[in-house]
């Protein structure tokens, strides 16, 4: 779990600031530069400590609550026996991988605490030896962090490869999962012209697709990043879905959520306030198509509370789903990998996205006039 890694790294940074302060304060004739560095080190240690407190009090509980709410609302798949069958062949190996990750997480915490105590207990040693000890400790801690990350990624990859693939087949036997991204789908995202903030880097992963002659769609998790000289800023994160239409759409439509408005439920009377919709025609014969599309979006939004942007153009439907967490999340690391609630949440979210694309596709193809 990344929460623990971030906190451990911040605590290591505090240890660095404290060690640096102690070392510099032992200098008999400190210069003004040394005094400034000591003050900055003290401020850095305090700021990092406050950051940890804020994470523990606010950020971590909020993110865990979001996950809990997603799981709580996932009642679409009520047959637990069918879900448990998904784990039948893989649960032992999956649990072993999860326990391996936990083991290295515990080793990481114990190592950090031990190294911090050793560094602070050895203040009486000479300067060179203390510096050597600190950097050796930091190097050892870094190796253990990398080990933990590797074990966690192995667990996540195996969960998606075995469990998520089987789960998707329960939605549609022809759906396929690939942990890698589909670059062609990123090109579709670029070409369709969604309005995006400035970015110069992207990541794409988790390809979910169906490739039949009359039924083709693909979904990916995409992150857009603004990479500067000092830091990388995540500017947009979403699941991008492309659904192929087997005929040209009689309308060109763009629909996006009004980010300034927040409402629990939407209906036909307030839809235009909460969704900004543009289309290229005012002909009466297309009104029924547009009304049907609006009704489907209302039903989807009210059921799943997932924001989306939608474009219908030529022979394609393009949707951005704004999902808080990973498209297909693994259970919390301290929960059993066979946690049914997480699987229900994954099932509900995926089925909702697939069904929305299918319904929109059917409306357009049934009303094709060309």
CSV table of C-alpha atoms in Angstrom, one decimal:
chain,number,residue,atom,x,y,z
A,1,UNK,CA,0.0,0.0,0.0
A,2,UNK,CA,1.5,3.4,-1.1
A,3,UNK,CA,0.3,5.1,2.1
A,4,UNK,CA,2.9,3.2,4.2
A,5,UNK,CA,5.7,3.8,1.7
A,6,UNK,CA,5.1,7.5,1.6
A,7,UNK,CA,5.0,7.8,5.4
A,8,UNK,CA,8.2,5.8,5.8
A,9,UNK,CA,10.0,7.9,3.3
A,10,UNK,CA,8.8,11.1,5.0
A,11,UNK,CA,10.0,9.7,8.4
A,12,UNK,CA,13.4,8.9,6.8
A,13,UNK,CA,13.6,12.5,5.6
A,14,UNK,CA,12.9,13.7,9.2
A,15,UNK,CA,15.8,11.5,10.4
A,16,UNK,CA,18.0,13.1,7.8
A,17,UNK,CA,17.1,16.6,9.0
A,18,UNK,CA,17.6,15.7,12.7
A,19,UNK,CA,20.9,14.0,12.0
A,20,UNK,CA,22.1,17.0,9.9
A,21,UNK,CA,21.0,19.4,12.6
A,22,UNK,CA,22.9,17.5,15.4
A,23,UNK,CA,26.0,17.2,13.3
A,24,UNK,CA,26.1,20.9,12.4
A,25,UNK,CA,25.4,22.1,15.9
A,26,UNK,CA,28.5,20.4,17.2
A,27,UNK,CA,30.7,22.6,15.1
A,28,UNK,CA,32.6,24.9,17.5
A,29,UNK,CA,32.7,28.0,15.3
A,30,UNK,CA,29.6,28.0,13.1
A,31,UNK,CA,29.3,30.5,10.3
A,32,UNK,CA,26.1,32.3,9.3
A,33,UNK,CA,25.7,29.7,6.5
A,34,UNK,CA,25.8,26.9,9.0
A,35,UNK,CA,23.2,28.6,11.2
A,36,UNK,CA,20.9,29.1,8.2
A,37,UNK,CA,21.2,25.4,7.2
A,38,UNK,CA,20.4,24.3,10.7
A,39,UNK,CA,17.3,26.5,10.8
A,40,UNK,CA,16.2,25.2,7.4
A,41,UNK,CA,16.8,21.6,8.6
A,42,UNK,CA,14.6,22.2,11.7
A,43,UNK,CA,11.9,23.8,9.6
A,44,UNK,CA,12.1,20.9,7.1
A,45,UNK,CA,11.8,18.3,9.9
A,46,UNK,CA,8.8,20.1,11.4
A,47,UNK,CA,7.1,20.6,8.0
A,48,UNK,CA,7.6,16.9,7.2
A,49,UNK,CA,6.2,15.8,10.5
A,50,UNK,CA,3.1,18.0,10.0
A,51,UNK,CA,2.7,16.5,6.6
A,52,UNK,CA,2.6,13.0,8.1
A,53,UNK,CA,0.1,14.1,10.7
A,54,UNK,CA,-2.2,15.6,8.0
A,55,UNK,CA,-1.9,12.4,5.9
A,56,UNK,CA,-2.9,10.3,8.8
A,57,UNK,CA,-5.8,12.5,10.0
A,58,UNK,CA,-7.2,13.6,6.6
A,59,UNK,CA,-5.9,12.2,3.4
A,60,UNK,CA,-5.6,8.5,4.2
A,61,UNK,CA,-9.1,8.2,5.9
A,62,UNK,CA,-10.7,10.2,3.0
A,63,UNK,CA,-9.2,7.8,0.4
A,64,UNK,CA,-10.2,4.8,2.4
A,65,UNK,CA,-13.7,6.2,2.8
A,66,UNK,CA,-14.0,6.7,-0.9
A,67,UNK,CA,-13.1,3.0,-1.5
A,68,UNK,CA,-15.5,2.0,1.2
A,69,UNK,CA,-18.3,3.9,-0.4
A,70,UNK,CA,-17.6,2.4,-3.8
A,71,UNK,CA,-17.8,-1.1,-2.3
A,72,UNK,CA,-20.8,-0.3,-0.2
A,73,UNK,CA,-22.8,0.7,-3.3
A,74,UNK,CA,-21.7,-2.4,-5.2
A,75,UNK,CA,-24.8,-4.5,-4.8
A,76,UNK,CA,-25.3,-5.4,-8.5
A,77,UNK,CA,-23.6,-8.8,-8.2
A,78,UNK,CA,-25.4,-10.5,-5.3
A,79,UNK,CA,-24.5,-14.1,-5.9
A,80,UNK,CA,-21.4,-14.6,-3.7
A,81,UNK,CA,-21.1,-18.3,-4.6
A,82,UNK,CA,-20.3,-17.4,-8.3
A,83,UNK,CA,-17.8,-14.8,-7.2
A,84,UNK,CA,-16.1,-17.2,-4.9
A,85,UNK,CA,-15.7,-19.6,-7.8
A,86,UNK,CA,-13.5,-17.0,-9.5
A,87,UNK,CA,-10.9,-17.6,-6.8
A,88,UNK,CA,-11.1,-21.4,-6.9
A,89,UNK,CA,-7.8,-22.1,-8.8
A,90,UNK,CA,-5.7,-19.0,-7.8
A,91,UNK,CA,-6.6,-18.2,-4.2
A,92,UNK,CA,-3.6,-20.0,-2.5
A,93,UNK,CA,-1.0,-18.5,-4.8
A,94,UNK,CA,-2.7,-15.1,-4.6
A,95,UNK,CA,-2.7,-15.2,-0.8
A,96,UNK,CA,1.0,-16.2,-0.7
A,97,UNK,CA,1.9,-13.2,-2.9
A,98,UNK,CA,-0.1,-10.9,-0.7
A,99,UNK,CA,1.6,-12.2,2.5
A,100,UNK,CA,5.0,-11.8,0.8
A,101,UNK,CA,4.2,-8.1,0.2
A,102,UNK,CA,3.1,-7.7,3.9
A,103,UNK,CA,6.2,-9.4,5.1
A,104,UNK,CA,8.4,-6.8,3.3
A,105,UNK,CA,6.2,-4.0,4.5
A,106,UNK,CA,6.8,-5.1,8.1
A,107,UNK,CA,10.5,-5.5,7.4
A,108,UNK,CA,10.5,-2.0,6.0
A,109,UNK,CA,8.9,-0.5,9.1
A,110,UNK,CA,11.1,-2.4,11.5
A,111,UNK,CA,14.2,-1.5,9.5
A,112,UNK,CA,13.3,2.1,9.5
A,113,UNK,CA,12.7,2.3,13.2
A,114,UNK,CA,15.9,0.4,14.0
A,115,UNK,CA,18.0,2.6,11.7
A,116,UNK,CA,16.5,5.8,13.2
A,117,UNK,CA,17.2,4.6,16.7
A,118,UNK,CA,20.8,3.5,15.8
A,119,UNK,CA,21.5,6.9,14.1
A,120,UNK,CA,20.2,8.9,17.0
A,121,UNK,CA,22.0,6.7,19.6
A,122,UNK,CA,25.3,7.1,17.9
A,123,UNK,CA,25.5,10.8,18.1
A,124,UNK,CA,28.8,10.6,20.1
A,125,UNK,CA,30.6,9.0,17.2
A,126,UNK,CA,32.9,11.1,15.1
A,127,UNK,CA,31.5,13.0,12.1
A,128,UNK,CA,32.8,10.9,9.3
A,129,UNK,CA,31.5,7.6,10.9
A,130,UNK,CA,28.1,9.1,11.5
A,131,UNK,CA,27.8,10.3,7.9
A,132,UNK,CA,28.8,6.9,6.7
A,133,UNK,CA,26.3,5.2,8.9
A,134,UNK,CA,23.5,7.5,7.8
A,135,UNK,CA,24.0,7.0,4.1
A,136,UNK,CA,24.5,3.3,4.5
A,137,UNK,CA,21.2,3.2,6.5
A,138,UNK,CA,19.4,5.2,3.8
A,139,UNK,CA,20.8,2.8,1.1
A,140,UNK,CA,19.7,-0.3,3.0
A,141,UNK,CA,16.2,1.3,3.6
A,142,UNK,CA,16.0,2.1,-0.1
A,143,UNK,CA,16.7,-1.5,-1.1
A,144,UNK,CA,14.0,-2.8,1.2
A,145,UNK,CA,11.5,-0.2,-0.2
A,146,UNK,CA,12.2,-1.4,-3.7
A,147,UNK,CA,11.8,-5.0,-2.6
A,148,UNK,CA,8.4,-4.2,-1.1
A,149,UNK,CA,7.3,-2.3,-4.2
A,150,UNK,CA,8.3,-5.3,-6.3
A,151,UNK,CA,6.3,-7.8,-4.2
A,152,UNK,CA,3.3,-5.4,-4.2
A,153,UNK,CA,3.4,-5.1,-7.9
A,154,UNK,CA,3.7,-8.9,-8.4
A,155,UNK,CA,0.6,-9.3,-6.2
A,156,UNK,CA,-1.3,-6.6,-8.1
A,157,UNK,CA,-0.3,-8.1,-11.5
A,158,UNK,CA,-1.3,-11.6,-10.6
A,159,UNK,CA,-4.6,-10.5,-9.1
A,160,UNK,CA,-5.5,-8.7,-12.4
A,161,UNK,CA,-4.1,-11.4,-14.6
A,162,UNK,CA,-6.1,-14.2,-12.9
A,163,UNK,CA,-9.0,-12.7,-11.0
A,164,UNK,CA,-9.9,-9.7,-13.0
A,165,UNK,CA,-9.8,-11.6,-16.3
A,166,UNK,CA,-12.2,-14.2,-14.9
A,167,UNK,CA,-14.5,-11.4,-13.5
A,168,UNK,CA,-14.7,-9.7,-16.9
A,169,UNK,CA,-15.7,-13.0,-18.5
A,170,UNK,CA,-18.7,-13.1,-16.2
A,171,UNK,CA,-19.8,-9.8,-17.8
A,172,UNK,CA,-19.1,-11.1,-21.3
A,173,UNK,CA,-17.2,-14.2,-22.3
A,174,UNK,CA,-15.5,-12.4,-25.2
A,175,UNK,CA,-14.0,-9.5,-23.1
A,176,UNK,CA,-10.2,-9.7,-22.8
A,177,UNK,CA,-7.9,-8.0,-20.3
A,178,UNK,CA,-4.3,-6.9,-20.8
A,179,UNK,CA,-2.4,-5.0,-18.0
A,180,UNK,CA,-0.5,-3.0,-20.7
A,181,UNK,CA,-1.9,0.0,-22.4
A,182,UNK,CA,-3.3,0.2,-26.0
A,183,UNK,CA,-1.4,3.0,-27.8
A,184,UNK,CA,-4.0,3.0,-30.6
A,185,UNK,CA,-6.6,4.0,-28.0
A,186,UNK,CA,-4.5,6.9,-26.9
A,187,UNK,CA,-4.3,8.1,-30.5
A,188,UNK,CA,-8.1,7.9,-30.7
A,189,UNK,CA,-8.3,10.0,-27.5
A,190,UNK,CA,-6.0,12.6,-29.1
A,191,UNK,CA,-7.8,12.7,-32.4
A,192,UNK,CA,-11.3,13.1,-31.1
A,193,UNK,CA,-10.3,16.4,-29.5
A,194,UNK,CA,-11.3,16.4,-25.8
A,195,UNK,CA,-10.3,19.7,-24.1
A,196,UNK,CA,-7.4,19.0,-21.7
A,197,UNK,CA,-5.2,21.0,-19.4
A,198,UNK,CA,-1.5,21.4,-20.4
A,199,UNK,CA,0.5,18.2,-20.2
A,200,UNK,CA,3.6,16.7,-21.8
A,201,UNK,CA,3.6,13.1,-20.5
A,202,UNK,CA,1.0,10.4,-20.2
A,203,UNK,CA,0.7,6.8,-19.0
A,204,UNK,CA,-1.8,4.3,-20.3
A,205,UNK,CA,-2.5,0.8,-18.9
A,206,UNK,CA,-5.3,-1.8,-18.2
A,207,UNK,CA,-6.6,-2.6,-21.6
A,208,UNK,CA,-10.1,-4.1,-21.5
A,209,UNK,CA,-11.4,-4.9,-25.0
A,210,UNK,CA,-13.9,-6.9,-27.1
A,211,UNK,CA,-12.9,-7.5,-30.7
A,212,UNK,CA,-15.8,-9.1,-32.6
A,213,UNK,CA,-16.9,-8.1,-36.1
A,214,UNK,CA,-20.1,-6.4,-35.0
A,215,UNK,CA,-19.1,-5.5,-31.5
A,216,UNK,CA,-15.8,-3.8,-30.9
A,217,UNK,CA,-14.8,-1.6,-27.9
A,218,UNK,CA,-11.7,-0.9,-25.8
A,219,UNK,CA,-11.1,0.8,-22.5
A,220,UNK,CA,-7.9,2.1,-20.9
A,221,UNK,CA,-6.8,3.9,-17.8
A,222,UNK,CA,-5.0,7.1,-18.8
A,223,UNK,CA,-3.1,9.6,-16.7
A,224,UNK,CA,-2.0,13.0,-18.1
A,225,UNK,CA,1.0,14.5,-16.4
A,226,UNK,CA,2.7,17.9,-16.6
A,227,UNK,CA,6.3,17.2,-16.1
A,228,UNK,CA,8.4,20.2,-15.0
A,229,UNK,CA,12.0,20.7,-13.9
A,230,UNK,CA,11.3,20.0,-10.3
A,231,UNK,CA,8.1,17.9,-10.1
A,232,UNK,CA,5.5,16.0,-12.0
A,233,UNK,CA,1.8,17.1,-11.6
A,234,UNK,CA,-1.1,14.8,-12.4
A,235,UNK,CA,-3.4,17.1,-14.4
A,236,UNK,CA,-6.1,14.5,-15.5
A,237,UNK,CA,-6.9,10.9,-14.7
A,238,UNK,CA,-9.7,8.9,-16.3
A,239,UNK,CA,-10.8,5.7,-18.0
A,240,UNK,CA,-11.1,6.3,-21.8
A,241,UNK,CA,-13.6,4.1,-23.7
A,242,UNK,CA,-13.9,3.8,-27.5
A,243,UNK,CA,-17.0,2.0,-28.9
A,244,UNK,CA,-17.1,1.3,-32.6
A,245,UNK,CA,-20.4,2.1,-34.4
A,246,UNK,CA,-21.2,-0.1,-37.4
A,247,UNK,CA,-22.7,2.8,-39.3
A,248,UNK,CA,-22.2,6.6,-39.4
A,249,UNK,CA,-23.8,8.4,-36.6
A,250,UNK,CA,-26.7,10.7,-37.8
A,251,UNK,CA,-25.5,13.3,-35.2
A,252,UNK,CA,-22.2,14.7,-33.9
A,253,UNK,CA,-22.6,15.2,-30.2
A,254,UNK,CA,-20.3,16.5,-27.4
A,255,UNK,CA,-21.4,16.3,-23.7
A,256,UNK,CA,-19.4,17.2,-20.6
A,257,UNK,CA,-20.1,17.7,-16.9
A,258,UNK,CA,-20.3,21.3,-15.7
A,259,UNK,CA,-17.4,21.2,-13.1
A,260,UNK,CA,-18.9,24.2,-11.2
A,261,UNK,CA,-22.1,22.4,-10.4
A,262,UNK,CA,-22.5,19.4,-8.0
A,263,UNK,CA,-25.8,17.6,-7.6
A,264,UNK,CA,-26.7,14.2,-6.2
A,265,UNK,CA,-29.4,13.4,-8.7
A,266,UNK,CA,-30.1,14.7,-12.2
A,267,UNK,CA,-33.3,14.5,-14.3
A,268,UNK,CA,-34.7,15.9,-17.5
A,269,UNK,CA,-35.6,19.2,-15.9
A,270,UNK,CA,-32.1,20.1,-14.6
A,271,UNK,CA,-29.9,18.1,-17.1
A,272,UNK,CA,-28.9,21.2,-19.1
A,273,UNK,CA,-27.6,22.9,-16.0
A,274,UNK,CA,-25.3,20.0,-15.0
A,275,UNK,CA,-24.3,18.7,-18.4
A,276,UNK,CA,-23.1,21.0,-21.2
A,277,UNK,CA,-24.2,19.5,-24.5
A,278,UNK,CA,-23.4,20.6,-28.0
A,279,UNK,CA,-24.7,18.9,-31.2
A,280,UNK,CA,-24.4,19.8,-34.9
A,281,UNK,CA,-28.1,19.7,-35.8
A,282,UNK,CA,-31.5,21.1,-34.9
A,283,UNK,CA,-33.5,18.8,-37.2
A,284,UNK,CA,-36.7,17.4,-35.6
A,285,UNK,CA,-36.0,13.8,-36.7
A,286,UNK,CA,-32.9,13.7,-34.5
A,287,UNK,CA,-34.6,14.8,-31.3
A,288,UNK,CA,-35.6,11.3,-30.3
A,289,UNK,CA,-32.0,10.1,-30.6
A,290,UNK,CA,-30.7,13.0,-28.5
A,291,UNK,CA,-33.5,12.5,-25.9
A,292,UNK,CA,-32.7,8.8,-25.6
A,293,UNK,CA,-29.0,9.5,-25.2
A,294,UNK,CA,-29.7,12.1,-22.4
A,295,UNK,CA,-32.0,9.6,-20.6
A,296,UNK,CA,-29.3,6.9,-20.7
A,297,UNK,CA,-26.6,9.3,-19.3
A,298,UNK,CA,-29.0,10.5,-16.6
A,299,UNK,CA,-29.7,6.9,-15.6
A,300,UNK,CA,-26.0,6.0,-15.6
A,301,UNK,CA,-24.9,9.1,-13.6
A,302,UNK,CA,-27.7,8.7,-11.0
A,303,UNK,CA,-26.9,5.0,-10.5
A,304,UNK,CA,-23.0,5.2,-10.3
A,305,UNK,CA,-22.3,8.8,-9.5
A,306,UNK,CA,-19.3,8.7,-11.9
A,307,UNK,CA,-18.6,11.9,-13.9
A,308,UNK,CA,-18.1,11.5,-17.6
A,309,UNK,CA,-17.4,13.4,-20.8
A,310,UNK,CA,-19.0,12.0,-24.0
A,311,UNK,CA,-18.4,12.5,-27.7
A,312,UNK,CA,-20.2,10.8,-30.6
A,313,UNK,CA,-18.6,11.4,-33.9
A,314,UNK,CA,-18.7,9.6,-37.3
A,315,UNK,CA,-18.4,5.9,-36.5
A,316,UNK,CA,-17.3,6.1,-32.9
A,317,UNK,CA,-18.4,6.8,-29.3
A,318,UNK,CA,-15.8,8.2,-27.0
A,319,UNK,CA,-16.3,8.4,-23.3
A,320,UNK,CA,-14.1,9.7,-20.4
A,321,UNK,CA,-15.0,8.2,-17.1
A,322,UNK,CA,-13.7,10.0,-14.0
A,323,UNK,CA,-13.1,7.2,-11.6
A,324,UNK,CA,-11.3,8.0,-8.3
A,325,UNK,CA,-9.2,4.9,-8.0
A,326,UNK,CA,-7.7,2.3,-10.3
A,327,UNK,CA,-10.1,1.0,-12.9
A,328,UNK,CA,-9.7,-2.5,-11.4
A,329,UNK,CA,-8.4,-2.2,-7.8
A,330,UNK,CA,-6.9,-5.0,-5.7
A,331,UNK,CA,-8.2,-5.4,-2.1
A,332,UNK,CA,-6.5,-3.4,0.7
A,333,UNK,CA,-3.2,-5.2,1.4
A,334,UNK,CA,-4.3,-6.2,4.9
A,335,UNK,CA,-7.5,-7.7,3.7
A,336,UNK,CA,-7.7,-11.2,2.2
A,337,UNK,CA,-7.2,-11.3,-1.5
A,338,UNK,CA,-10.5,-13.2,-1.8
A,339,UNK,CA,-12.4,-10.1,-0.4
A,340,UNK,CA,-15.8,-10.3,-2.1
A,341,UNK,CA,-16.7,-6.6,-1.6
A,342,UNK,CA,-13.7,-5.5,-3.7
A,343,UNK,CA,-14.7,-7.9,-6.5
A,344,UNK,CA,-18.3,-6.7,-6.4
A,345,UNK,CA,-17.1,-3.1,-6.7
A,346,UNK,CA,-14.9,-4.0,-9.7
A,347,UNK,CA,-17.8,-5.9,-11.3
A,348,UNK,CA,-20.3,-3.1,-10.8
A,349,UNK,CA,-18.0,-0.4,-12.2
A,350,UNK,CA,-16.9,-2.4,-15.2
A,351,UNK,CA,-20.4,-3.7,-16.1
A,352,UNK,CA,-21.8,-0.1,-15.8
A,353,UNK,CA,-19.2,1.2,-18.3
A,354,UNK,CA,-19.7,-1.6,-20.7
A,355,UNK,CA,-23.5,-1.4,-20.6
A,356,UNK,CA,-23.4,2.4,-21.1
A,357,UNK,CA,-21.4,2.0,-24.3
A,358,UNK,CA,-23.6,-0.8,-25.6
A,359,UNK,CA,-26.8,1.2,-25.0
A,360,UNK,CA,-25.5,4.3,-26.8
A,361,UNK,CA,-24.3,2.1,-29.7
A,362,UNK,CA,-27.7,0.5,-30.0
A,363,UNK,CA,-29.6,3.8,-30.0
A,364,UNK,CA,-27.4,5.2,-32.8
A,365,UNK,CA,-27.4,2.1,-35.0
A,366,UNK,CA,-31.2,1.7,-34.6
A,367,UNK,CA,-31.8,5.3,-35.8
A,368,UNK,CA,-29.2,5.3,-38.6
A,369,UNK,CA,-30.8,7.2,-41.6
A,370,UNK,CA,-27.9,7.0,-44.0
